[in-house]
């Protein structure tokens, strides 16, 4: 077991989520209730990369330094157990923040009935952007199935899977398969992926012993670091699907997503408004990058 001690990189963030490593010790995070994409440098200083509106929920770095954002339209949880609503909500969409700060909409035309609540996203080996749409996750009593949506470089949008029980974090693994957090079952699902042919049927890769799986990332050894969100834990899962380690986070922190860079595991503590780092000693599995929109 590793001794895990977090280092607070910065605090005072407005419900941070979806970190993406930018290089040179810098990390981009979305601030869901701040409605912006923020750059956090190694010394903890911050600058706004783009004003997004709605409720930015996840981010992925694209080719050329652009950052792509899954924006759920204006919703987040609160410390009191209720919901925060954006002053000017809209139906969820995928946005692009260029290196000069220009914010554009990649697509606001997502398949299936509204509400559309894009949650997380990643680029695939086929160059498409894969996005989870958690649909009406705020209504657990009448929760409808969510979706995985793929966006092509030419702007074509396709639903590639329907997933019940709140699809959430998403990433391609070193084995070329697509991994997905199914939050309400505590499971990590995995799909075979064939460029040009789509996704196979989902299989259960792992189940968290505690917490609801949210965002996650891979290291070069194939280990998966899964934020356990409401369980206030990060779970380390080996390539065989077994639990290798657990990282207990402070009570009330709510770790929601993570990324790896510079030998550090960066984790967003959404409820306490912090970006923290753990010394990891291994590098991130290289992410696919693309350019859309």
PDB file of C-alpha atoms in Angstrom:
ATOM      1  CA  UNK A   1       0.000   0.000   0.000  1.00  0.00           C
ATOM      2  CA  UNK A   2       1.178   3.509  -0.820  1.00  0.00           C
ATOM      3  CA  UNK A   3       0.999   6.289   1.756  1.00  0.00           C
ATOM      4  CA  UNK A   4      -1.140   8.950   0.099  1.00  0.00           C
ATOM      5  CA  UNK A   5      -0.771  12.539   1.242  1.00  0.00           C
ATOM      6  CA  UNK A   6      -2.537  15.240  -0.777  1.00  0.00           C
ATOM      7  CA  UNK A   7      -0.932  18.565  -1.615  1.00  0.00           C
ATOM      8  CA  UNK A   8      -3.390  21.379  -2.157  1.00  0.00           C
ATOM      9  CA  UNK A   9      -2.459  23.063  -5.434  1.00  0.00           C
ATOM     10  CA  UNK A  10      -5.168  25.700  -5.126  1.00  0.00           C
ATOM     11  CA  UNK A  11      -8.430  26.314  -3.289  1.00  0.00           C
ATOM     12  CA  UNK A  12     -11.404  28.622  -3.549  1.00  0.00           C
ATOM     13  CA  UNK A  13     -12.693  27.073  -6.775  1.00  0.00           C
ATOM     14  CA  UNK A  14     -16.429  27.082  -7.527  1.00  0.00           C
ATOM     15  CA  UNK A  15     -17.180  23.342  -7.672  1.00  0.00           C
ATOM     16  CA  UNK A  16     -14.154  22.202  -9.711  1.00  0.00           C
ATOM     17  CA  UNK A  17     -14.479  19.194 -11.994  1.00  0.00           C
ATOM     18  CA  UNK A  18     -12.952  17.630 -15.099  1.00  0.00           C
ATOM     19  CA  UNK A  19      -9.183  18.324 -14.844  1.00  0.00           C
ATOM     20  CA  UNK A  20      -6.973  18.091 -17.943  1.00  0.00           C
ATOM     21  CA  UNK A  21      -3.189  18.227 -17.787  1.00  0.00           C
ATOM     22  CA  UNK A  22      -1.750  21.019 -19.956  1.00  0.00           C
ATOM     23  CA  UNK A  23       1.953  20.367 -19.398  1.00  0.00           C
ATOM     24  CA  UNK A  24       4.624  22.242 -17.433  1.00  0.00           C
ATOM     25  CA  UNK A  25       2.762  21.675 -14.174  1.00  0.00           C
ATOM     26  CA  UNK A  26      -0.428  23.375 -15.383  1.00  0.00           C
ATOM     27  CA  UNK A  27      -3.896  21.855 -15.178  1.00  0.00           C
ATOM     28  CA  UNK A  28      -7.178  23.049 -16.687  1.00  0.00           C
ATOM     29  CA  UNK A  29     -10.271  22.549 -14.545  1.00  0.00           C
ATOM     30  CA  UNK A  30     -13.878  23.427 -15.168  1.00  0.00           C
ATOM     31  CA  UNK A  31     -15.608  25.364 -12.405  1.00  0.00           C
ATOM     32  CA  UNK A  32     -19.164  24.152 -12.640  1.00  0.00           C
ATOM     33  CA  UNK A  33     -20.745  26.845 -10.496  1.00  0.00           C
ATOM     34  CA  UNK A  34     -18.227  29.418 -11.719  1.00  0.00           C
ATOM     35  CA  UNK A  35     -19.266  28.614 -15.304  1.00  0.00           C
ATOM     36  CA  UNK A  36     -15.705  28.833 -16.623  1.00  0.00           C
ATOM     37  CA  UNK A  37     -12.611  26.924 -17.655  1.00  0.00           C
ATOM     38  CA  UNK A  38      -9.667  27.798 -15.419  1.00  0.00           C
ATOM     39  CA  UNK A  39      -5.935  27.245 -15.774  1.00  0.00           C
ATOM     40  CA  UNK A  40      -4.134  26.366 -12.536  1.00  0.00           C
ATOM     41  CA  UNK A  41      -0.359  26.705 -12.666  1.00  0.00           C
ATOM     42  CA  UNK A  42       2.129  24.752 -10.573  1.00  0.00           C
ATOM     43  CA  UNK A  43       2.411  27.606  -8.055  1.00  0.00           C
ATOM     44  CA  UNK A  44      -1.369  27.641  -7.551  1.00  0.00           C
ATOM     45  CA  UNK A  45      -1.994  30.821  -9.519  1.00  0.00           C
ATOM     46  CA  UNK A  46      -5.138  30.834 -11.649  1.00  0.00           C
ATOM     47  CA  UNK A  47      -6.346  32.429 -14.857  1.00  0.00           C
ATOM     48  CA  UNK A  48      -9.568  32.109 -16.856  1.00  0.00           C
ATOM     49  CA  UNK A  49      -9.229  30.272 -20.151  1.00  0.00           C
ATOM     50  CA  UNK A  50     -12.850  30.713 -21.208  1.00  0.00           C
ATOM     51  CA  UNK A  51     -16.254  31.813 -19.918  1.00  0.00           C
ATOM     52  CA  UNK A  52     -18.684  28.999 -20.687  1.00  0.00           C
ATOM     53  CA  UNK A  53     -22.055  29.653 -19.069  1.00  0.00           C
ATOM     54  CA  UNK A  54     -24.291  26.726 -18.125  1.00  0.00           C
ATOM     55  CA  UNK A  55     -22.667  24.046 -15.982  1.00  0.00           C
ATOM     56  CA  UNK A  56     -19.304  22.845 -17.370  1.00  0.00           C
ATOM     57  CA  UNK A  57     -18.837  19.280 -16.174  1.00  0.00           C
ATOM     58  CA  UNK A  58     -15.789  17.706 -17.871  1.00  0.00           C
ATOM     59  CA  UNK A  59     -12.862  18.634 -20.089  1.00  0.00           C
ATOM     60  CA  UNK A  60     -10.490  16.990 -22.544  1.00  0.00           C
ATOM     61  CA  UNK A  61      -7.411  18.451 -24.183  1.00  0.00           C
ATOM     62  CA  UNK A  62      -7.475  18.436 -27.961  1.00  0.00           C
ATOM     63  CA  UNK A  63      -4.886  18.894 -30.653  1.00  0.00           C
ATOM     64  CA  UNK A  64      -3.145  22.248 -30.767  1.00  0.00           C
ATOM     65  CA  UNK A  65      -3.899  23.081 -27.145  1.00  0.00           C
ATOM     66  CA  UNK A  66      -7.664  23.567 -27.438  1.00  0.00           C
ATOM     67  CA  UNK A  67      -9.755  22.230 -24.566  1.00  0.00           C
ATOM     68  CA  UNK A  68     -13.122  20.577 -25.159  1.00  0.00           C
ATOM     69  CA  UNK A  69     -15.836  20.844 -22.514  1.00  0.00           C
ATOM     70  CA  UNK A  70     -18.918  18.765 -21.713  1.00  0.00           C
ATOM     71  CA  UNK A  71     -21.424  21.367 -20.470  1.00  0.00           C
ATOM     72  CA  UNK A  72     -24.549  19.999 -18.779  1.00  0.00           C
ATOM     73  CA  UNK A  73     -26.414  23.270 -19.260  1.00  0.00           C
ATOM     74  CA  UNK A  74     -26.447  24.583 -15.713  1.00  0.00           C
ATOM     75  CA  UNK A  75     -26.794  22.054 -12.890  1.00  0.00           C
ATOM     76  CA  UNK A  76     -24.673  20.838 -10.003  1.00  0.00           C
ATOM     77  CA  UNK A  77     -24.988  19.358  -6.550  1.00  0.00           C
ATOM     78  CA  UNK A  78     -24.519  21.511  -3.439  1.00  0.00           C
ATOM     79  CA  UNK A  79     -23.095  20.961   0.028  1.00  0.00           C
ATOM     80  CA  UNK A  80     -26.602  21.042   1.510  1.00  0.00           C
ATOM     81  CA  UNK A  81     -27.849  18.163  -0.622  1.00  0.00           C
ATOM     82  CA  UNK A  82     -29.853  20.235  -3.093  1.00  0.00           C
ATOM     83  CA  UNK A  83     -29.071  21.510  -6.556  1.00  0.00           C
ATOM     84  CA  UNK A  84     -27.485  24.643  -7.927  1.00  0.00           C
ATOM     85  CA  UNK A  85     -29.085  25.979 -11.100  1.00  0.00           C
ATOM     86  CA  UNK A  86     -27.355  28.368 -13.481  1.00  0.00           C
ATOM     87  CA  UNK A  87     -28.906  31.853 -13.749  1.00  0.00           C
ATOM     88  CA  UNK A  88     -29.314  31.319 -17.492  1.00  0.00           C
ATOM     89  CA  UNK A  89     -29.556  27.569 -18.119  1.00  0.00           C
ATOM     90  CA  UNK A  90     -29.565  25.976 -21.545  1.00  0.00           C
ATOM     91  CA  UNK A  91     -29.805  22.466 -22.963  1.00  0.00           C
ATOM     92  CA  UNK A  92     -26.465  20.705 -22.655  1.00  0.00           C
ATOM     93  CA  UNK A  93     -23.801  20.936 -25.337  1.00  0.00           C
ATOM     94  CA  UNK A  94     -20.162  20.324 -26.189  1.00  0.00           C
ATOM     95  CA  UNK A  95     -17.930  23.396 -26.322  1.00  0.00           C
ATOM     96  CA  UNK A  96     -14.419  24.181 -27.514  1.00  0.00           C
ATOM     97  CA  UNK A  97     -12.087  26.672 -25.872  1.00  0.00           C
ATOM     98  CA  UNK A  98      -9.338  27.749 -28.272  1.00  0.00           C
ATOM     99  CA  UNK A  99      -5.898  28.784 -27.058  1.00  0.00           C
ATOM    100  CA  UNK A 100      -6.843  32.454 -27.560  1.00  0.00           C
ATOM    101  CA  UNK A 101      -9.859  32.057 -25.235  1.00  0.00           C
ATOM    102  CA  UNK A 102     -12.483  31.927 -27.969  1.00  0.00           C
ATOM    103  CA  UNK A 103     -15.400  29.740 -26.898  1.00  0.00           C
ATOM    104  CA  UNK A 104     -17.420  28.012 -29.601  1.00  0.00           C
ATOM    105  CA  UNK A 105     -20.137  25.364 -29.652  1.00  0.00           C
ATOM    106  CA  UNK A 106     -19.071  22.058 -31.175  1.00  0.00           C
ATOM    107  CA  UNK A 107     -22.610  20.715 -31.027  1.00  0.00           C
ATOM    108  CA  UNK A 108     -25.818  21.637 -29.236  1.00  0.00           C
ATOM    109  CA  UNK A 109     -27.794  19.059 -31.210  1.00  0.00           C
ATOM    110  CA  UNK A 110     -27.425  15.866 -29.197  1.00  0.00           C
ATOM    111  CA  UNK A 111     -29.510  12.746 -29.898  1.00  0.00           C
ATOM    112  CA  UNK A 112     -32.395  11.579 -27.751  1.00  0.00           C
ATOM    113  CA  UNK A 113     -34.956  13.497 -25.714  1.00  0.00           C
ATOM    114  CA  UNK A 114     -34.006  16.463 -23.527  1.00  0.00           C
ATOM    115  CA  UNK A 115     -32.632  17.262 -21.070  1.00  0.00           C
ATOM    116  CA  UNK A 116     -29.162  16.641 -22.453  1.00  0.00           C
ATOM    117  CA  UNK A 117     -26.568  16.729 -19.700  1.00  0.00           C
ATOM    118  CA  UNK A 118     -23.096  16.059 -21.158  1.00  0.00           C
ATOM    119  CA  UNK A 119     -20.930  14.899 -18.290  1.00  0.00           C
ATOM    120  CA  UNK A 120     -17.477  13.792 -19.452  1.00  0.00           C
ATOM    121  CA  UNK A 121     -15.614  13.285 -22.716  1.00  0.00           C
ATOM    122  CA  UNK A 122     -12.504  11.899 -24.375  1.00  0.00           C
ATOM    123  CA  UNK A 123     -11.018  11.491 -27.825  1.00  0.00           C
ATOM    124  CA  UNK A 124     -10.886   8.024 -29.334  1.00  0.00           C
ATOM    125  CA  UNK A 125      -8.286   6.364 -31.561  1.00  0.00           C
ATOM    126  CA  UNK A 126     -10.625   6.988 -34.502  1.00  0.00           C
ATOM    127  CA  UNK A 127     -10.396  10.775 -33.962  1.00  0.00           C
ATOM    128  CA  UNK A 128     -13.952  11.072 -32.741  1.00  0.00           C
ATOM    129  CA  UNK A 129     -14.904  12.797 -29.496  1.00  0.00           C
ATOM    130  CA  UNK A 130     -16.818  10.455 -27.168  1.00  0.00           C
ATOM    131  CA  UNK A 131     -19.212  12.128 -24.739  1.00  0.00           C
ATOM    132  CA  UNK A 132     -21.364  10.793 -21.908  1.00  0.00           C
ATOM    133  CA  UNK A 133     -24.837  12.299 -21.654  1.00  0.00           C
ATOM    134  CA  UNK A 134     -26.221  11.491 -18.209  1.00  0.00           C
ATOM    135  CA  UNK A 135     -29.686  12.732 -19.261  1.00  0.00           C
ATOM    136  CA  UNK A 136     -31.995  13.579 -16.312  1.00  0.00           C
ATOM    137  CA  UNK A 137     -29.659  12.566 -13.471  1.00  0.00           C
ATOM    138  CA  UNK A 138     -31.223  15.136 -11.144  1.00  0.00           C
ATOM    139  CA  UNK A 139     -34.446  13.076 -11.089  1.00  0.00           C
ATOM    140  CA  UNK A 140     -33.373   9.785  -9.514  1.00  0.00           C
ATOM    141  CA  UNK A 141     -36.973   8.669  -8.943  1.00  0.00           C
ATOM    142  CA  UNK A 142     -37.608   8.716 -12.679  1.00  0.00           C
ATOM    143  CA  UNK A 143     -34.096   8.338 -14.040  1.00  0.00           C
ATOM    144  CA  UNK A 144     -33.980   7.577 -17.758  1.00  0.00           C
ATOM    145  CA  UNK A 145     -31.116   5.812 -19.549  1.00  0.00           C
ATOM    146  CA  UNK A 146     -28.175   7.961 -20.556  1.00  0.00           C
ATOM    147  CA  UNK A 147     -26.117   7.757 -23.702  1.00  0.00           C
ATOM    148  CA  UNK A 148     -22.659   7.695 -25.184  1.00  0.00           C
ATOM    149  CA  UNK A 149     -22.419  10.063 -28.129  1.00  0.00           C
ATOM    150  CA  UNK A 150     -19.632  10.263 -30.711  1.00  0.00           C
ATOM    151  CA  UNK A 151     -18.838  13.500 -32.550  1.00  0.00           C
ATOM    152  CA  UNK A 152     -16.824  13.291 -35.773  1.00  0.00           C
ATOM    153  CA  UNK A 153     -14.436  15.873 -37.175  1.00  0.00           C
ATOM    154  CA  UNK A 154     -17.034  16.777 -39.812  1.00  0.00           C
ATOM    155  CA  UNK A 155     -19.575  17.568 -37.084  1.00  0.00           C
ATOM    156  CA  UNK A 156     -21.629  14.401 -37.436  1.00  0.00           C
ATOM    157  CA  UNK A 157     -23.178  13.322 -34.128  1.00  0.00           C
ATOM    158  CA  UNK A 158     -24.082   9.696 -33.426  1.00  0.00           C
ATOM    159  CA  UNK A 159     -25.466   7.893 -30.408  1.00  0.00           C
ATOM    160  CA  UNK A 160     -23.257   4.813 -30.054  1.00  0.00           C
ATOM    161  CA  UNK A 161     -24.686   3.312 -26.850  1.00  0.00           C
ATOM    162  CA  UNK A 162     -27.559   3.666 -24.405  1.00  0.00           C
ATOM    163  CA  UNK A 163     -26.536   3.093 -20.803  1.00  0.00           C
ATOM    164  CA  UNK A 164     -28.842   3.033 -17.758  1.00  0.00           C
ATOM    165  CA  UNK A 165     -27.962   4.071 -14.189  1.00  0.00           C
ATOM    166  CA  UNK A 166     -26.088   7.285 -15.025  1.00  0.00           C
ATOM    167  CA  UNK A 167     -23.130   6.972 -17.399  1.00  0.00           C
ATOM    168  CA  UNK A 168     -20.411   9.280 -16.142  1.00  0.00           C
ATOM    169  CA  UNK A 169     -16.603   9.197 -16.544  1.00  0.00           C
ATOM    170  CA  UNK A 170     -15.203   7.937 -19.844  1.00  0.00           C
ATOM    171  CA  UNK A 171     -11.755   7.135 -21.255  1.00  0.00           C
ATOM    172  CA  UNK A 172      -9.971   4.794 -23.618  1.00  0.00           C
ATOM    173  CA  UNK A 173      -7.556   2.402 -21.941  1.00  0.00           C
ATOM    174  CA  UNK A 174      -4.135   1.127 -23.022  1.00  0.00           C
ATOM    175  CA  UNK A 175      -5.884  -1.954 -24.456  1.00  0.00           C
ATOM    176  CA  UNK A 176      -7.832   0.192 -26.926  1.00  0.00           C
ATOM    177  CA  UNK A 177     -11.164  -0.449 -25.240  1.00  0.00           C
ATOM    178  CA  UNK A 178     -13.593   2.212 -24.029  1.00  0.00           C
ATOM    179  CA  UNK A 179     -14.129   2.387 -20.257  1.00  0.00           C
ATOM    180  CA  UNK A 180     -17.194   3.954 -18.654  1.00  0.00           C
ATOM    181  CA  UNK A 181     -18.303   4.720 -15.094  1.00  0.00           C
ATOM    182  CA  UNK A 182     -21.866   3.626 -14.349  1.00  0.00           C
ATOM    183  CA  UNK A 183     -22.347   5.646 -11.209  1.00  0.00           C
ATOM    184  CA  UNK A 184     -25.492   4.177  -9.677  1.00  0.00           C
ATOM    185  CA  UNK A 185     -24.288   0.557  -9.907  1.00  0.00           C
ATOM    186  CA  UNK A 186     -20.744   1.372  -8.671  1.00  0.00           C
ATOM    187  CA  UNK A 187     -19.444  -0.383 -11.786  1.00  0.00           C
ATOM    188  CA  UNK A 188     -16.832   0.351 -14.409  1.00  0.00           C
ATOM    189  CA  UNK A 189     -18.032  -0.985 -17.744  1.00  0.00           C
ATOM    190  CA  UNK A 190     -15.829  -1.709 -20.739  1.00  0.00           C
ATOM    191  CA  UNK A 191     -16.683  -1.824 -24.436  1.00  0.00           C
ATOM    192  CA  UNK A 192     -14.667  -3.380 -27.235  1.00  0.00           C
ATOM    193  CA  UNK A 193     -14.014  -0.684 -29.817  1.00  0.00           C
ATOM    194  CA  UNK A 194     -13.368  -1.152 -33.511  1.00  0.00           C
ATOM    195  CA  UNK A 195     -12.756   2.034 -35.529  1.00  0.00           C
ATOM    196  CA  UNK A 196     -15.418   2.232 -38.203  1.00  0.00           C
ATOM    197  CA  UNK A 197     -17.572  -0.440 -36.560  1.00  0.00           C
ATOM    198  CA  UNK A 198     -18.483   1.169 -33.244  1.00  0.00           C
ATOM    199  CA  UNK A 199     -18.776  -0.376 -29.791  1.00  0.00           C
ATOM    200  CA  UNK A 200     -19.408  -3.935 -28.695  1.00  0.00           C
ATOM    201  CA  UNK A 201     -21.710  -4.936 -25.869  1.00  0.00           C
ATOM    202  CA  UNK A 202     -20.683  -3.666 -22.417  1.00  0.00           C
ATOM    203  CA  UNK A 203     -18.954  -5.931 -19.942  1.00  0.00           C
ATOM    204  CA  UNK A 204     -18.363  -5.348 -16.232  1.00  0.00           C
ATOM    205  CA  UNK A 205     -14.680  -4.588 -15.679  1.00  0.00           C
ATOM    206  CA  UNK A 206     -14.746  -3.739 -11.972  1.00  0.00           C
ATOM    207  CA  UNK A 207     -16.967  -2.658  -9.106  1.00  0.00           C
ATOM    208  CA  UNK A 208     -15.990  -0.082  -6.517  1.00  0.00           C
ATOM    209  CA  UNK A 209     -16.085  -1.256  -2.893  1.00  0.00           C
ATOM    210  CA  UNK A 210     -17.305   2.209  -1.862  1.00  0.00           C
ATOM    211  CA  UNK A 211     -18.495   5.423  -3.444  1.00  0.00           C
ATOM    212  CA  UNK A 212     -20.079   6.125  -6.805  1.00  0.00           C
ATOM    213  CA  UNK A 213     -17.595   6.014  -9.714  1.00  0.00           C
ATOM    214  CA  UNK A 214     -17.235   9.405 -11.345  1.00  0.00           C
ATOM    215  CA  UNK A 215     -14.225  10.526 -13.415  1.00  0.00           C
ATOM    216  CA  UNK A 216     -11.094   8.410 -13.853  1.00  0.00           C
ATOM    217  CA  UNK A 217      -7.745   8.163 -15.626  1.00  0.00           C
ATOM    218  CA  UNK A 218      -5.113   5.573 -16.564  1.00  0.00           C
ATOM    219  CA  UNK A 219      -1.379   5.444 -15.886  1.00  0.00           C
ATOM    220  CA  UNK A 220       1.203   3.866 -18.197  1.00  0.00           C
ATOM    221  CA  UNK A 221       1.094   0.611 -16.207  1.00  0.00           C
ATOM    222  CA  UNK A 222      -2.603   0.253 -17.033  1.00  0.00           C
ATOM    223  CA  UNK A 223      -3.828   1.066 -13.526  1.00  0.00           C
ATOM    224  CA  UNK A 224      -7.132   2.915 -13.339  1.00  0.00           C
ATOM    225  CA  UNK A 225      -7.649   5.707 -10.784  1.00  0.00           C
ATOM    226  CA  UNK A 226     -11.370   6.115 -10.126  1.00  0.00           C
ATOM    227  CA  UNK A 227     -12.863   8.977  -8.128  1.00  0.00           C
ATOM    228  CA  UNK A 228     -15.445   7.552  -5.740  1.00  0.00           C
ATOM    229  CA  UNK A 229     -17.261  10.868  -5.455  1.00  0.00           C
ATOM    230  CA  UNK A 230     -19.841  10.687  -2.635  1.00  0.00           C
ATOM    231  CA  UNK A 231     -17.793   7.947  -0.939  1.00  0.00           C
ATOM    232  CA  UNK A 232     -14.875  10.392  -0.510  1.00  0.00           C
ATOM    233  CA  UNK A 233     -12.380   7.893  -1.880  1.00  0.00           C
ATOM    234  CA  UNK A 234     -10.221   7.313  -4.944  1.00  0.00           C
ATOM    235  CA  UNK A 235      -9.926   3.638  -5.863  1.00  0.00           C
ATOM    236  CA  UNK A 236      -6.920   2.226  -7.732  1.00  0.00           C
ATOM    237  CA  UNK A 237      -7.885  -0.679  -9.990  1.00  0.00           C
ATOM    238  CA  UNK A 238      -5.347  -2.904 -11.703  1.00  0.00           C
ATOM    239  CA  UNK A 239      -5.435  -4.008 -15.355  1.00  0.00           C
ATOM    240  CA  UNK A 240      -7.152  -7.238 -14.261  1.00  0.00           C
ATOM    241  CA  UNK A 241     -10.039  -5.354 -12.629  1.00  0.00           C
ATOM    242  CA  UNK A 242      -8.945  -6.005  -9.041  1.00  0.00           C
ATOM    243  CA  UNK A 243      -8.738  -3.276  -6.416  1.00  0.00           C
ATOM    244  CA  UNK A 244      -5.056  -2.479  -5.825  1.00  0.00           C
ATOM    245  CA  UNK A 245      -5.353   0.400  -3.366  1.00  0.00           C
ATOM    246  CA  UNK A 246      -7.697   3.022  -1.964  1.00  0.00           C
ATOM    247  CA  UNK A 247      -7.006   6.680  -1.290  1.00  0.00           C
ATOM    248  CA  UNK A 248      -9.202   8.053   1.457  1.00  0.00           C
ATOM    249  CA  UNK A 249      -9.965  11.742   0.982  1.00  0.00           C
ATOM    250  CA  UNK A 250     -11.083  14.186   3.681  1.00  0.00           C
ATOM    251  CA  UNK A 251     -14.725  13.901   4.761  1.00  0.00           C
ATOM    252  CA  UNK A 252     -16.913  16.098   2.594  1.00  0.00           C
ATOM    253  CA  UNK A 253     -14.275  16.539  -0.137  1.00  0.00           C
ATOM    254  CA  UNK A 254     -16.175  14.657  -2.862  1.00  0.00           C
ATOM    255  CA  UNK A 255     -13.426  13.737  -5.330  1.00  0.00           C
ATOM    256  CA  UNK A 256     -15.079  13.912  -8.732  1.00  0.00           C
ATOM    257  CA  UNK A 257     -12.420  13.571 -11.423  1.00  0.00           C
ATOM    258  CA  UNK A 258      -8.685  13.210 -11.950  1.00  0.00           C
ATOM    259  CA  UNK A 259      -5.820  13.341 -14.417  1.00  0.00           C
ATOM    260  CA  UNK A 260      -2.132  12.474 -14.358  1.00  0.00           C
ATOM    261  CA  UNK A 261       0.807  14.676 -15.318  1.00  0.00           C
ATOM    262  CA  UNK A 262       4.340  15.437 -14.160  1.00  0.00           C
ATOM    263  CA  UNK A 263       4.288  12.297 -12.016  1.00  0.00           C
ATOM    264  CA  UNK A 264       1.323  13.694 -10.071  1.00  0.00           C
ATOM    265  CA  UNK A 265      -2.241  12.491  -9.713  1.00  0.00           C
ATOM    266  CA  UNK A 266      -4.413  15.616  -9.811  1.00  0.00           C
ATOM    267  CA  UNK A 267      -7.863  15.294  -8.220  1.00  0.00           C
ATOM    268  CA  UNK A 268     -10.721  17.779  -8.014  1.00  0.00           C
ATOM    269  CA  UNK A 269     -12.353  18.010  -4.584  1.00  0.00           C
ATOM    270  CA  UNK A 270     -15.630  19.543  -5.720  1.00  0.00           C
ATOM    271  CA  UNK A 271     -17.344  20.223  -2.413  1.00  0.00           C
ATOM    272  CA  UNK A 272     -14.300  21.841  -0.778  1.00  0.00           C
ATOM    273  CA  UNK A 273     -13.337  23.709  -3.965  1.00  0.00           C
ATOM    274  CA  UNK A 274      -9.784  22.367  -4.206  1.00  0.00           C
ATOM    275  CA  UNK A 275      -7.422  20.923  -6.776  1.00  0.00           C
ATOM    276  CA  UNK A 276      -5.033  18.573  -4.996  1.00  0.00           C
ATOM    277  CA  UNK A 277      -2.056  16.512  -6.134  1.00  0.00           C
ATOM    278  CA  UNK A 278      -0.640  13.183  -4.966  1.00  0.00           C
ATOM    279  CA  UNK A 279       2.914  12.051  -5.734  1.00  0.00           C
ATOM    280  CA  UNK A 280       2.436   9.132  -8.088  1.00  0.00           C
ATOM    281  CA  UNK A 281       5.820   8.312  -9.582  1.00  0.00           C
ATOM    282  CA  UNK A 282       4.393   7.074 -12.877  1.00  0.00           C
ATOM    283  CA  UNK A 283       3.207   8.861 -15.986  1.00  0.00           C
ATOM    284  CA  UNK A 284      -0.206   9.076 -17.558  1.00  0.00           C
ATOM    285  CA  UNK A 285      -1.216   6.753 -20.334  1.00  0.00           C
ATOM    286  CA  UNK A 286      -1.032   9.057 -23.387  1.00  0.00           C
ATOM    287  CA  UNK A 287      -4.447  10.396 -24.285  1.00  0.00           C
ATOM    288  CA  UNK A 288      -5.759  10.598 -27.813  1.00  0.00           C
ATOM    289  CA  UNK A 289      -6.178  14.143 -29.080  1.00  0.00           C
ATOM    290  CA  UNK A 290      -8.238  15.509 -31.936  1.00  0.00           C
ATOM    291  CA  UNK A 291      -9.578  18.688 -33.468  1.00  0.00           C
ATOM    292  CA  UNK A 292     -13.319  19.159 -33.913  1.00  0.00           C
ATOM    293  CA  UNK A 293     -15.341  22.291 -34.526  1.00  0.00           C
TER     294      UNK A 293
END
